[in-house]
mmCIF file of C-alpha atoms in Angstrom:
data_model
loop_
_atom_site.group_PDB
_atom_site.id
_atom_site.type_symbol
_atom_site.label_atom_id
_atom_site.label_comp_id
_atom_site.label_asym_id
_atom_site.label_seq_id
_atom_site.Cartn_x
_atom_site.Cartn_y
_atom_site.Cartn_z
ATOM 1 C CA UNK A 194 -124.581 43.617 68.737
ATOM 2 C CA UNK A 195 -124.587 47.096 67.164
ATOM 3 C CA UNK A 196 -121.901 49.326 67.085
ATOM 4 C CA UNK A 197 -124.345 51.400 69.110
ATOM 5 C CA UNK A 198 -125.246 48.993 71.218
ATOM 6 C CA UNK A 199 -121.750 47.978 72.164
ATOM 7 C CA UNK A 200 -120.826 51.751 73.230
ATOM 8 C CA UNK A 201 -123.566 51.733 75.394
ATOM 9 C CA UNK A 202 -122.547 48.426 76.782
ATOM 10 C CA UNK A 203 -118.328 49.874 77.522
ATOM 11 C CA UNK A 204 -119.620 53.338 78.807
ATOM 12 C CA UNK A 205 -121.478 51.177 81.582
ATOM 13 C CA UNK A 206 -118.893 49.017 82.729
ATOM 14 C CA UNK A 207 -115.995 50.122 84.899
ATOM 15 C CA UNK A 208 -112.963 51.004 82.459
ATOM 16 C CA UNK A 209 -109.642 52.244 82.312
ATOM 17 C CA UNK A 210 -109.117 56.294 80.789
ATOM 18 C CA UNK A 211 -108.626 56.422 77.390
ATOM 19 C CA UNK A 212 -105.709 58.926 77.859
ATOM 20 C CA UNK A 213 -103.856 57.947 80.630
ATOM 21 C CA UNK A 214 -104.529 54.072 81.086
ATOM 22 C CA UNK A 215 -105.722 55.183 85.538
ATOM 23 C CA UNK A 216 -108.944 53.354 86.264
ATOM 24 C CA UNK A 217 -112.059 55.751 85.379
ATOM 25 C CA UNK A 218 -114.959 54.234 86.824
ATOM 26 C CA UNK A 219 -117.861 54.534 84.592
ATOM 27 C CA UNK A 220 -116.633 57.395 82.771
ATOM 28 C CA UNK A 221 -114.682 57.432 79.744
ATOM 29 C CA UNK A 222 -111.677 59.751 81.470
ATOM 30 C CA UNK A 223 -109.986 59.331 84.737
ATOM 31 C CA UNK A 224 -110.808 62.773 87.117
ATOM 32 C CA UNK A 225 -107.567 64.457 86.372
ATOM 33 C CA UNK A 226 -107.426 63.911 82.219
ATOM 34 C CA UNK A 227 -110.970 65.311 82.280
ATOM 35 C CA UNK A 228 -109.728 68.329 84.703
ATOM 36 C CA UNK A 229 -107.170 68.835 81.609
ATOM 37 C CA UNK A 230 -109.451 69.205 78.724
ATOM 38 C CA UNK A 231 -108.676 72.600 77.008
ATOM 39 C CA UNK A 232 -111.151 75.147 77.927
ATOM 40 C CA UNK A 233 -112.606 78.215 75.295
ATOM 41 C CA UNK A 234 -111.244 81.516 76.524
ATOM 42 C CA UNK A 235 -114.874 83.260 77.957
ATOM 43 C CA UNK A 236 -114.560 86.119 76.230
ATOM 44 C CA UNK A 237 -115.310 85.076 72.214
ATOM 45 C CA UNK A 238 -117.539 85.836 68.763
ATOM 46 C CA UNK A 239 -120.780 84.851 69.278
ATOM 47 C CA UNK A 240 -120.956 83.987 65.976
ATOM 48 C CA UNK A 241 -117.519 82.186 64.937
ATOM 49 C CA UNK A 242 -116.558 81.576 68.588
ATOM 50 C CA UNK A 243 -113.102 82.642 68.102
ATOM 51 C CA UNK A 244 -111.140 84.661 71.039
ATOM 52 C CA UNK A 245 -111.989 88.667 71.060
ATOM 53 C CA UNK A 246 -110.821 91.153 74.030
ATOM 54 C CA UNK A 247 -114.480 91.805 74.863
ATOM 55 C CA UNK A 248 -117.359 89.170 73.667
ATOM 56 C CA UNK A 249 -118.371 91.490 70.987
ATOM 57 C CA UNK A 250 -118.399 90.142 67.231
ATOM 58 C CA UNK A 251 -115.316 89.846 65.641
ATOM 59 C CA UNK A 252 -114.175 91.924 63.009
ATOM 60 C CA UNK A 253 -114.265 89.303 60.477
ATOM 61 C CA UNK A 254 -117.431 88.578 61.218
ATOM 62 C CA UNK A 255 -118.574 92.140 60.402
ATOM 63 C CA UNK A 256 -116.674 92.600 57.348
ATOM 64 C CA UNK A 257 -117.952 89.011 55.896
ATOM 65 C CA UNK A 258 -120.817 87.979 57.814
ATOM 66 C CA UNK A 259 -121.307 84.349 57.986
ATOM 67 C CA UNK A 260 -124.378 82.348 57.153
ATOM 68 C CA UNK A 261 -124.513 81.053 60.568
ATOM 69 C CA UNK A 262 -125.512 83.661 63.269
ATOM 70 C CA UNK A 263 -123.752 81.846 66.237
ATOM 71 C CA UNK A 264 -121.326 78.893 66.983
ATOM 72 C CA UNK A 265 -121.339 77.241 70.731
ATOM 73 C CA UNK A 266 -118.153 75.038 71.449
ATOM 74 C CA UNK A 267 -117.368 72.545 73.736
ATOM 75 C CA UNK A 268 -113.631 72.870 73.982
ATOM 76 C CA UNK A 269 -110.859 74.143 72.002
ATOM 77 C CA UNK A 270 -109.166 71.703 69.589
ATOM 78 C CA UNK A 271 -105.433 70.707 71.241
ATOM 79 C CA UNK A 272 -104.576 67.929 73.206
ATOM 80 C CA UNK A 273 -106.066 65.802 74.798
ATOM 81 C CA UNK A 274 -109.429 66.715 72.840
ATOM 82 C CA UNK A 275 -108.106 66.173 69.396
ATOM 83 C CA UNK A 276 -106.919 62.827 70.364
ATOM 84 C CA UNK A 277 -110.316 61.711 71.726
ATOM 85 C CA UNK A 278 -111.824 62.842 68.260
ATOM 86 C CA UNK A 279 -109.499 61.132 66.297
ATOM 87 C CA UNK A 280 -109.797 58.309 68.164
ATOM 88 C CA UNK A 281 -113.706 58.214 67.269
ATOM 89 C CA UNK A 282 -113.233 59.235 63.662
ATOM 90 C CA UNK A 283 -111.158 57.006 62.760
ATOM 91 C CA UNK A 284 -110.605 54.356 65.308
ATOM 92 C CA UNK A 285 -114.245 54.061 65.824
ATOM 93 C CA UNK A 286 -114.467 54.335 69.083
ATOM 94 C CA UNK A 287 -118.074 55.061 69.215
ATOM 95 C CA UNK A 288 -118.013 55.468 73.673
ATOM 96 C CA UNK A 289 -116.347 58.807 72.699
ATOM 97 C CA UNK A 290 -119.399 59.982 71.158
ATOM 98 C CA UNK A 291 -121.922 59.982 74.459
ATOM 99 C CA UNK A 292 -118.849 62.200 76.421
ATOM 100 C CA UNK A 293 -118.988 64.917 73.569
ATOM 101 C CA UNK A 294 -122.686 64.394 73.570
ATOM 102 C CA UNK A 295 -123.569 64.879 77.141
ATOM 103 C CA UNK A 296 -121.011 67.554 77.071
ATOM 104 C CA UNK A 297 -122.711 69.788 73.973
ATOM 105 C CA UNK A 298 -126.613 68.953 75.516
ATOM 106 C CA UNK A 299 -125.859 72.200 78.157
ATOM 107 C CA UNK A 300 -125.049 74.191 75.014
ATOM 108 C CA UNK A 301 -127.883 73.638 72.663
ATOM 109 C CA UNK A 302 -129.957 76.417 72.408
ATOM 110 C CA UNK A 303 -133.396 76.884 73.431
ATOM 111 C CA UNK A 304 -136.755 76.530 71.571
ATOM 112 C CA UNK A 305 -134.329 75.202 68.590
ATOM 113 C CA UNK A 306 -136.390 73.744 65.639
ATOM 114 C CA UNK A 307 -134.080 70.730 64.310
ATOM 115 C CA UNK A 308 -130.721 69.123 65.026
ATOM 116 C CA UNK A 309 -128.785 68.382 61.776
ATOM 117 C CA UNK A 310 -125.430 66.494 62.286
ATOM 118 C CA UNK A 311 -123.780 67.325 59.365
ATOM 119 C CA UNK A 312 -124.255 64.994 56.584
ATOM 120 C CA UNK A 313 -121.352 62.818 54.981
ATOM 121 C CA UNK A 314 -121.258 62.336 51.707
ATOM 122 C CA UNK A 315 -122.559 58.689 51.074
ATOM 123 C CA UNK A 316 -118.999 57.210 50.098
ATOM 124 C CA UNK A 317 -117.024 58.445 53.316
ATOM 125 C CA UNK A 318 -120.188 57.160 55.680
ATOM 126 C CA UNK A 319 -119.787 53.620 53.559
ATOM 127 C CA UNK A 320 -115.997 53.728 54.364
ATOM 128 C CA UNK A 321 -115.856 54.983 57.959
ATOM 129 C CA UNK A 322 -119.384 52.916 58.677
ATOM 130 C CA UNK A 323 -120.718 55.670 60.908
ATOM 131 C CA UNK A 324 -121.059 59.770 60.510
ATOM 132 C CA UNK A 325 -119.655 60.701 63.873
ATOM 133 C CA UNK A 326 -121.750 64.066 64.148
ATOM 134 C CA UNK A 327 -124.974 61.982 64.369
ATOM 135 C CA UNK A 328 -122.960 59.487 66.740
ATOM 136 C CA UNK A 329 -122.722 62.030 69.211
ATOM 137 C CA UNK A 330 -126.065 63.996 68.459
ATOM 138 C CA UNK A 331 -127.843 60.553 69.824
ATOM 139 C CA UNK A 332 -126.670 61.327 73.257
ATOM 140 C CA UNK A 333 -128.593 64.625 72.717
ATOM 141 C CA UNK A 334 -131.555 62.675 74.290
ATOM 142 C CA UNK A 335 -133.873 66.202 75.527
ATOM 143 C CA UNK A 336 -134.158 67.079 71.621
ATOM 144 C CA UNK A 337 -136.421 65.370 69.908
ATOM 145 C CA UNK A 338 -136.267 66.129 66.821
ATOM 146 C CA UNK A 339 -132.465 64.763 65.354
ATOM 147 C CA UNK A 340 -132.800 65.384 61.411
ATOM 148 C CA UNK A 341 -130.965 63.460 59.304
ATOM 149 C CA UNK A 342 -132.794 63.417 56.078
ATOM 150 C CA UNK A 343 -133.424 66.911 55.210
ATOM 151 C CA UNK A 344 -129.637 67.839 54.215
ATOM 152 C CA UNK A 345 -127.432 65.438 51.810
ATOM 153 C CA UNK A 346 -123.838 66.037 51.421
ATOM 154 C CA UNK A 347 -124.281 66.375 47.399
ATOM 155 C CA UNK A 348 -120.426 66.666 46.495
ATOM 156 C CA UNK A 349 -117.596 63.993 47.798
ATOM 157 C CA UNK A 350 -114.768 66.730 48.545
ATOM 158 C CA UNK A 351 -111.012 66.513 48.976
ATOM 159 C CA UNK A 352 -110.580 66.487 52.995
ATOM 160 C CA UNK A 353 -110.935 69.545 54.738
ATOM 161 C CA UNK A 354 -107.775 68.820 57.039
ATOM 162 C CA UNK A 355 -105.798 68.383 53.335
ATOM 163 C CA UNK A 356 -106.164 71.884 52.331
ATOM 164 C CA UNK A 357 -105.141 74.909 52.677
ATOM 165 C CA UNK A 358 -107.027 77.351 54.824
ATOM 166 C CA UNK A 359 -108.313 79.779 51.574
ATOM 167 C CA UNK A 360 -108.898 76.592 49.659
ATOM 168 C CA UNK A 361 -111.169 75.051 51.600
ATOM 169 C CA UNK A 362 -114.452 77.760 51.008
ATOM 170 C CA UNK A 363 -113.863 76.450 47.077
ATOM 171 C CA UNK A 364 -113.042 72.808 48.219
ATOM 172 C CA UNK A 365 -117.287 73.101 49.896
ATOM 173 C CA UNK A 366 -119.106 75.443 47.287
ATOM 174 C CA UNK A 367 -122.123 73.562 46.772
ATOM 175 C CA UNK A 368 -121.440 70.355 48.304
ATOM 176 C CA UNK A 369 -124.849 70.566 50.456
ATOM 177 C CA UNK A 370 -128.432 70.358 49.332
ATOM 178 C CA UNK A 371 -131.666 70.971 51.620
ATOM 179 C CA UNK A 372 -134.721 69.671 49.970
ATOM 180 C CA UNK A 373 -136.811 70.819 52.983
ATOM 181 C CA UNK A 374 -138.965 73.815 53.709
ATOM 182 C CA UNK A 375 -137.285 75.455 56.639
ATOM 183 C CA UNK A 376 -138.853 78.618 56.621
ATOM 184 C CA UNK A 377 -138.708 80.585 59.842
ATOM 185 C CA UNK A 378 -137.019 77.778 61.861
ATOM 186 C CA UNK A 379 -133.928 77.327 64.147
ATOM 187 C CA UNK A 380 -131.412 75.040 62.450
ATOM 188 C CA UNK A 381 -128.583 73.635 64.708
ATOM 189 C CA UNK A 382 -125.631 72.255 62.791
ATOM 190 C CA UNK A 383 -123.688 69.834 64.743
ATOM 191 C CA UNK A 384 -120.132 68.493 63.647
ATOM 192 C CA UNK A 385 -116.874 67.450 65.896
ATOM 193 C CA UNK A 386 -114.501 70.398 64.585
ATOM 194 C CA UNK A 387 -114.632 73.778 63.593
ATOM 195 C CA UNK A 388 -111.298 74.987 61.630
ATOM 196 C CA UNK A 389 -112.320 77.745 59.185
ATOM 197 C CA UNK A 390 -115.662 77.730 59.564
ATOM 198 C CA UNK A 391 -115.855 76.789 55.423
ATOM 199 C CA UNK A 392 -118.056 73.659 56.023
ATOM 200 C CA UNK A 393 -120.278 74.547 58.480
ATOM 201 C CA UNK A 394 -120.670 78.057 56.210
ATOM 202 C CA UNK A 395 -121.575 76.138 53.260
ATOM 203 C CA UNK A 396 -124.318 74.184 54.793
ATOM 204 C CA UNK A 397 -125.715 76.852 56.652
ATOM 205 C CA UNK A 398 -126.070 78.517 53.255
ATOM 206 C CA UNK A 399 -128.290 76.073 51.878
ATOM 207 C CA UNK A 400 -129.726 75.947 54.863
ATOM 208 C CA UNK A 401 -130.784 79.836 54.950
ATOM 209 C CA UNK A 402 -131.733 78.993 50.765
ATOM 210 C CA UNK A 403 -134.135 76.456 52.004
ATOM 211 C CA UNK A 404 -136.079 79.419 54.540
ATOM 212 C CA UNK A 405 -134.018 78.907 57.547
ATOM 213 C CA UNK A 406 -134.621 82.024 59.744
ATOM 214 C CA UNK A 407 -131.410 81.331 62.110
ATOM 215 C CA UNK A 408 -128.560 78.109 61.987
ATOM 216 C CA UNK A 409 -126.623 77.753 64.653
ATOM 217 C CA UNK A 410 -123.273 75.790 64.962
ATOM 218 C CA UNK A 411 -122.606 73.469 67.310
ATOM 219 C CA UNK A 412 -119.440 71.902 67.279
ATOM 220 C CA UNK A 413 -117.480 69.734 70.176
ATOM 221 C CA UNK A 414 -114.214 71.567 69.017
ATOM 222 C CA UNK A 415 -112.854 75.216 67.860
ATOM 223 C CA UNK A 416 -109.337 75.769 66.376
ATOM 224 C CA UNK A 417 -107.688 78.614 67.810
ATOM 225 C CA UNK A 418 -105.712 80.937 65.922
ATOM 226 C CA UNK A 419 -101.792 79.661 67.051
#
């Protein structure tokens, strides 16, 4: 049975939570871990999605504008979410992926063009077996149109997670390439974390190169300034 396949299969049946071990039902958490899930503060940048007094865009934003124009987040990355992403990353548990899915499908913007997990680079997708962005854009079932051949992941970076924060926009410089002609469409980006923004920049660069009229991020988790 595919990996797929065998998600599908788990999610169905009646299951303990991943978190707390309590008997969940059908769902992947038990009512009170999912009552815990950490929250965005309301007021944010519409464009990085980071924490401002008043919803307005953030002062880094204006002073170095993106290539993305706006970033919608599911949660903010501290326990318990970073656990459930790790445990899908790297412990392949691919029943996480439909939660963050079905999660993400209220933020997707209207009258978008294309949904483009973002690509992994073809030796980390051979290693991990499975790009978890495109894992959880499958439970994205009202958009039709999931695009996963018109952006490669060109360059096999150093992790992300490895770096230092102002060495990760040099770690990405030119590690994407669109061959596609995206001129005047809505590109939505999605990926499971946003730290510095550096990847999801970088793609939504070539992106905008390629004609893109608008890319917008979304992402299950944000990092939040500590």
């Amino acid at each position: 049975m595919k990996a797929a396949g065998r998600a599908l299969v788990s999610a169905a049946l009646p299951q303990d939570c991943l978190l707390c071990g309590a008997r969940a039902g059908a769902g992947l958490l038990c009512s009170a871990c999912a009552a815990e899930l950490p929250r965005l503060p309301q007021m944010r940048c519409p464009v990085c999605a980071l924490p401002t007094s008043d919803a307005t865009v953030c002062g880094r934003c204006l002073s170095k504008p993106p290539h993305f124009d706006a970033t919608h987040a599911l949660f903010a990355y501290a326990f318990p979410v970073d656990r459930l992403i790790q445990v899908l990353k790297y412990r392949a548990r691919l029943a996480v992926a439909p939660f963050f899915g079905e999660g993400l499908a209220d933020l997707l913007p209207a009258g978008a063009d294309r949904l483009v997990p973002l690509p992994l680079h073809p030796r980390r997708l051979k290693e991990r077996g499975f790009n978890q962005a495109l894992e959880i854009a499958r439970a994205l079932a009202r958009h039709p149109s999931i695009d996963t051949a018109s952006v490669e992941r060109e360059i096999d970076t150093a992790p992300q997670a490895s770096l230092a924060w102002d060495e990760r926009g040099r770690n990405v410089h030119g590690a994407f390439l669109c061959r596609a002609d995206l001129s005047g469409q809505h590109v939505v980006v999605l990926d499971d974390v946003m730290t510095t923004g550096a990847t999801l920049d970088e793609c939504a660069r070539a992106l905008k190169k390629r004609g893109a009229a608008r890319v917008t991020n979304l992402v299950v988790a944000r990092t939040l300034p500590a």
